[in-house]
Amino acid sequence: MTNTILPCTVLDETTTYTLYQCCTLCRVNAQMIHEMIDEGVITPIGDNPRNWCFEATQIKRIQITLRLQQDLRVNLPGAALALDLLEELAALQGLIPNKYPSREKD
Amino acid sequence: MKFKDYYQTLDLKKDASQDEIKRAYRKLARKLHPDVNKSHDAEEKFKELGEAYEVLQDPEKRAAYDKFGSNWQAGQDFEPPPNWDAGFEFSGGGFTQADASQFSDFFESLFGKNSGASHARPGYHPHAAFHARGQDVHAKIVITLEDSYLGTQKTITLSRPVIDQNGHVGTSPHTITLSIPKGIIEGQQIRLEGQGGHGTGQAGNGDLFLEIAFAPHRIFTMEKRDIHLSLPVTPWEAALGATVSVPTLGGTVELKIPHGSQTGKKLRLKGRGLSSSTQSGHQYVTLAIITPEPVTDAQKKIYEQMAQLMPTNPRNGLGV
């Protein structure tokens, strides 16, 4: 066991990956990435597939899509819809004030 | 080891048909999938569901499991009787695509482990048999809003999948320390390369993906990088204007409330949200006027004077 701080990458919009890196990271083939782009699951940066790159935030969308496909047998349009709804739900949940009873005495 | 009632997990009676089992599983899988259900125990319940379905969807495993009859209750201490499985043939075969390494000791004691061979997701690269990259591991890490505001270090222990010499998949505890950068927001992932499951042969380890979740905060809510606070003010502070103390994630600051403010007025504290090195977050303060309850005669008189001196119909907009 060690307390060395491990190097890590935050998958935010400041990090980008090439198509090849995306495929390796998510363990999918390029065909699957193309299908996800066509379905609007992910959006590449760049107008030509040869210079496409992807914001690292897209990695999570690819991973969730794959899990929904495998675990729930959702097809790609269904996964795209579920992803959008899940994001909207998460945004709304963030705005709900904390419902936990206050521990402070009046 | 505790007995697991797989029928109870799927909310079914013991005489359920195979079709009913399939339907119950699919319905509950949609409800409990960890990407859909954000409750803290969703992942655990989803695994239990997968384990129950693994047994009940296979007529042979189900028949063997049913042999225990109705004498066992969920949670009861349990040891399988010796040679209990005589007459059944299922060992090593018949596993679905579920990840058997996640199944309970109870399951393993009855049905053993599968070979550890990975089932490819659709579109996945096939791996060479003796050089398989380790599994990617996904986990959630709960931090506070203050952790994100300031940046922090966390030490966490996770279960990492390992494949032993016989090819069996198991788990081992894995402790790591990582630095969480300032301004990370909920839902963002942190990737730790090579910190996932061990690879076999010359293939590398899988990656660890940690998803950030915020613990509920006592007074703040958040919207991406922005922090929201409902700030109670008195009617005279709102009417006359005032400078009041406001809590922020970085400590108390003074905020000037303009005169003539109403409940719902939103004021911005620039840069007091979850700012990263490249993007700024702000704190939004929404005023909520609190009307003091008049108790004494003198206090009641002040309200009466206000009614006389400032006749107002706040319901004009409602047409009444």
Short mmCIF file of N, CA and C in Angstrom, two decimals, chain A residues 25-81:
data_model
loop_
_atom_site.label_atom_id
_atom_site.label_comp_id
_atom_site.label_asym_id
_atom_site.label_seq_id
_atom_site.Cartn_x
_atom_site.Cartn_y
_atom_site.Cartn_z
N LEU A 25 -9.65 3.77 -25.67
CA LEU A 25 -10.10 4.04 -24.31
C LEU A 25 -11.42 3.35 -24.00
N CYS A 26 -12.32 3.36 -24.96
CA CYS A 26 -13.65 2.79 -24.72
C CYS A 26 -13.75 1.35 -25.23
N ARG A 27 -12.69 0.87 -25.85
CA ARG A 27 -12.64 -0.51 -26.38
C ARG A 27 -13.75 -0.77 -27.38
N VAL A 28 -13.91 0.16 -28.30
CA VAL A 28 -14.88 -0.04 -29.37
C VAL A 28 -14.18 0.16 -30.71
N ASN A 29 -14.82 -0.29 -31.78
CA ASN A 29 -14.23 -0.04 -33.09
C ASN A 29 -14.75 1.28 -33.66
N ALA A 30 -14.07 1.75 -34.70
CA ALA A 30 -14.40 3.05 -35.27
C ALA A 30 -15.83 3.06 -35.83
N GLN A 31 -16.27 1.91 -36.30
CA GLN A 31 -17.62 1.81 -36.87
C GLN A 31 -18.67 2.19 -35.81
N MET A 32 -18.45 1.69 -34.61
CA MET A 32 -19.38 1.98 -33.51
C MET A 32 -19.38 3.49 -33.20
N ILE A 33 -18.19 4.10 -33.21
CA ILE A 33 -18.11 5.55 -32.96
C ILE A 33 -18.86 6.31 -34.05
N HIS A 34 -18.69 5.88 -35.32
CA HIS A 34 -19.39 6.53 -36.43
C HIS A 34 -20.90 6.43 -36.23
N GLU A 35 -21.36 5.26 -35.80
CA GLU A 35 -22.81 5.08 -35.59
C GLU A 35 -23.31 6.00 -34.47
N MET A 36 -22.49 6.14 -33.44
CA MET A 36 -22.89 7.01 -32.32
C MET A 36 -22.94 8.47 -32.77
N ILE A 37 -22.02 8.86 -33.64
CA ILE A 37 -22.02 10.24 -34.17
C ILE A 37 -23.28 10.45 -35.00
N ASP A 38 -23.60 9.48 -35.88
CA ASP A 38 -24.78 9.59 -36.73
C ASP A 38 -26.06 9.71 -35.89
N GLU A 39 -26.06 9.07 -34.73
CA GLU A 39 -27.25 9.05 -33.89
C GLU A 39 -27.29 10.26 -32.96
N GLY A 40 -26.22 11.06 -32.96
CA GLY A 40 -26.19 12.23 -32.10
C GLY A 40 -25.80 11.93 -30.66
N VAL A 41 -25.30 10.73 -30.40
CA VAL A 41 -24.86 10.39 -29.04
C VAL A 41 -23.63 11.22 -28.69
N ILE A 42 -22.72 11.32 -29.64
CA ILE A 42 -21.50 12.13 -29.43
C ILE A 42 -21.31 13.06 -30.63
N THR A 43 -20.56 14.13 -30.38
CA THR A 43 -20.31 15.10 -31.44
C THR A 43 -18.82 15.30 -31.58
N PRO A 44 -18.29 15.07 -32.78
CA PRO A 44 -16.85 15.29 -32.95
C PRO A 44 -16.53 16.77 -33.18
N ILE A 45 -15.29 17.13 -32.93
CA ILE A 45 -14.82 18.47 -33.31
C ILE A 45 -14.05 18.28 -34.62
N GLY A 46 -14.30 19.14 -35.59
CA GLY A 46 -13.63 19.00 -36.89
C GLY A 46 -14.63 18.55 -37.94
N ASP A 47 -14.41 19.02 -39.19
CA ASP A 47 -15.39 18.75 -40.23
C ASP A 47 -15.08 17.50 -41.03
N ASN A 48 -13.91 16.94 -40.84
CA ASN A 48 -13.49 15.80 -41.64
C ASN A 48 -13.11 14.64 -40.73
N PRO A 49 -13.63 13.45 -41.00
CA PRO A 49 -13.28 12.32 -40.12
C PRO A 49 -11.79 12.14 -39.91
N ARG A 50 -10.97 12.60 -40.85
CA ARG A 50 -9.52 12.42 -40.70
C ARG A 50 -8.94 13.32 -39.60
N ASN A 51 -9.59 14.45 -39.36
CA ASN A 51 -9.06 15.31 -38.29
C ASN A 51 -10.04 15.45 -37.12
N TRP A 52 -10.95 14.50 -37.03
CA TRP A 52 -11.87 14.52 -35.90
C TRP A 52 -11.13 14.40 -34.57
N CYS A 53 -11.59 15.15 -33.60
CA CYS A 53 -11.19 14.84 -32.23
C CYS A 53 -12.43 14.99 -31.34
N PHE A 54 -12.31 14.51 -30.13
CA PHE A 54 -13.47 14.43 -29.26
C PHE A 54 -13.13 14.99 -27.88
N GLU A 55 -14.02 15.84 -27.38
CA GLU A 55 -13.84 16.30 -25.99
C GLU A 55 -13.92 15.09 -25.07
N ALA A 56 -13.11 15.11 -24.02
CA ALA A 56 -13.06 13.95 -23.12
C ALA A 56 -14.39 13.69 -22.42
N THR A 57 -15.26 14.70 -22.36
CA THR A 57 -16.58 14.51 -21.75
C THR A 57 -17.41 13.49 -22.55
N GLN A 58 -17.05 13.30 -23.82
CA GLN A 58 -17.80 12.37 -24.67
C GLN A 58 -17.52 10.91 -24.29
N ILE A 59 -16.40 10.69 -23.62
CA ILE A 59 -16.03 9.32 -23.23
C ILE A 59 -17.13 8.72 -22.35
N LYS A 60 -17.62 9.52 -21.41
CA LYS A 60 -18.66 9.02 -20.50
C LYS A 60 -19.93 8.68 -21.28
N ARG A 61 -20.27 9.50 -22.27
CA ARG A 61 -21.47 9.22 -23.08
C ARG A 61 -21.31 7.91 -23.85
N ILE A 62 -20.10 7.69 -24.36
CA ILE A 62 -19.86 6.42 -25.08
C ILE A 62 -20.00 5.25 -24.11
N GLN A 63 -19.39 5.38 -22.93
CA GLN A 63 -19.40 4.28 -21.96
C GLN A 63 -20.83 3.97 -21.49
N ILE A 64 -21.60 5.02 -21.20
CA ILE A 64 -22.98 4.77 -20.73
C ILE A 64 -23.79 4.11 -21.85
N THR A 65 -23.61 4.60 -23.07
CA THR A 65 -24.33 4.00 -24.21
C THR A 65 -24.02 2.52 -24.32
N LEU A 66 -22.75 2.17 -24.19
CA LEU A 66 -22.36 0.75 -24.29
C LEU A 66 -22.99 -0.07 -23.16
N ARG A 67 -23.00 0.50 -21.96
CA ARG A 67 -23.58 -0.25 -20.83
C ARG A 67 -25.09 -0.43 -21.01
N LEU A 68 -25.77 0.64 -21.46
CA LEU A 68 -27.22 0.53 -21.66
C LEU A 68 -27.51 -0.50 -22.74
N GLN A 69 -26.68 -0.52 -23.77
CA GLN A 69 -26.87 -1.49 -24.85
C GLN A 69 -26.69 -2.92 -24.33
N GLN A 70 -25.64 -3.11 -23.56
CA GLN A 70 -25.34 -4.46 -23.10
C GLN A 70 -26.30 -4.92 -21.99
N ASP A 71 -26.50 -4.05 -21.01
CA ASP A 71 -27.25 -4.48 -19.82
C ASP A 71 -28.77 -4.45 -20.03
N LEU A 72 -29.23 -3.47 -20.82
CA LEU A 72 -30.69 -3.32 -20.95
C LEU A 72 -31.17 -3.59 -22.37
N ARG A 73 -30.27 -3.98 -23.25
CA ARG A 73 -30.60 -4.29 -24.64
C ARG A 73 -31.29 -3.11 -25.33
N VAL A 74 -30.87 -1.88 -24.96
CA VAL A 74 -31.42 -0.68 -25.59
C VAL A 74 -30.71 -0.50 -26.93
N ASN A 75 -31.46 -0.13 -27.98
CA ASN A 75 -30.77 0.14 -29.24
C ASN A 75 -30.18 1.56 -29.22
N LEU A 76 -29.46 1.92 -30.27
CA LEU A 76 -28.72 3.19 -30.25
C LEU A 76 -29.63 4.42 -30.13
N PRO A 77 -30.74 4.51 -30.91
CA PRO A 77 -31.62 5.68 -30.72
C PRO A 77 -32.20 5.72 -29.31
N GLY A 78 -32.51 4.57 -28.75
CA GLY A 78 -33.05 4.52 -27.38
C GLY A 78 -32.01 4.98 -26.37
N ALA A 79 -30.77 4.56 -26.58
CA ALA A 79 -29.69 4.97 -25.66
C ALA A 79 -29.45 6.47 -25.75
N ALA A 80 -29.55 7.02 -26.98
CA ALA A 80 -29.35 8.47 -27.16
C ALA A 80 -30.43 9.24 -26.40
N LEU A 81 -31.66 8.75 -26.51
CA LEU A 81 -32.77 9.40 -25.80
C LEU A 81 -32.57 9.30 -24.29
#
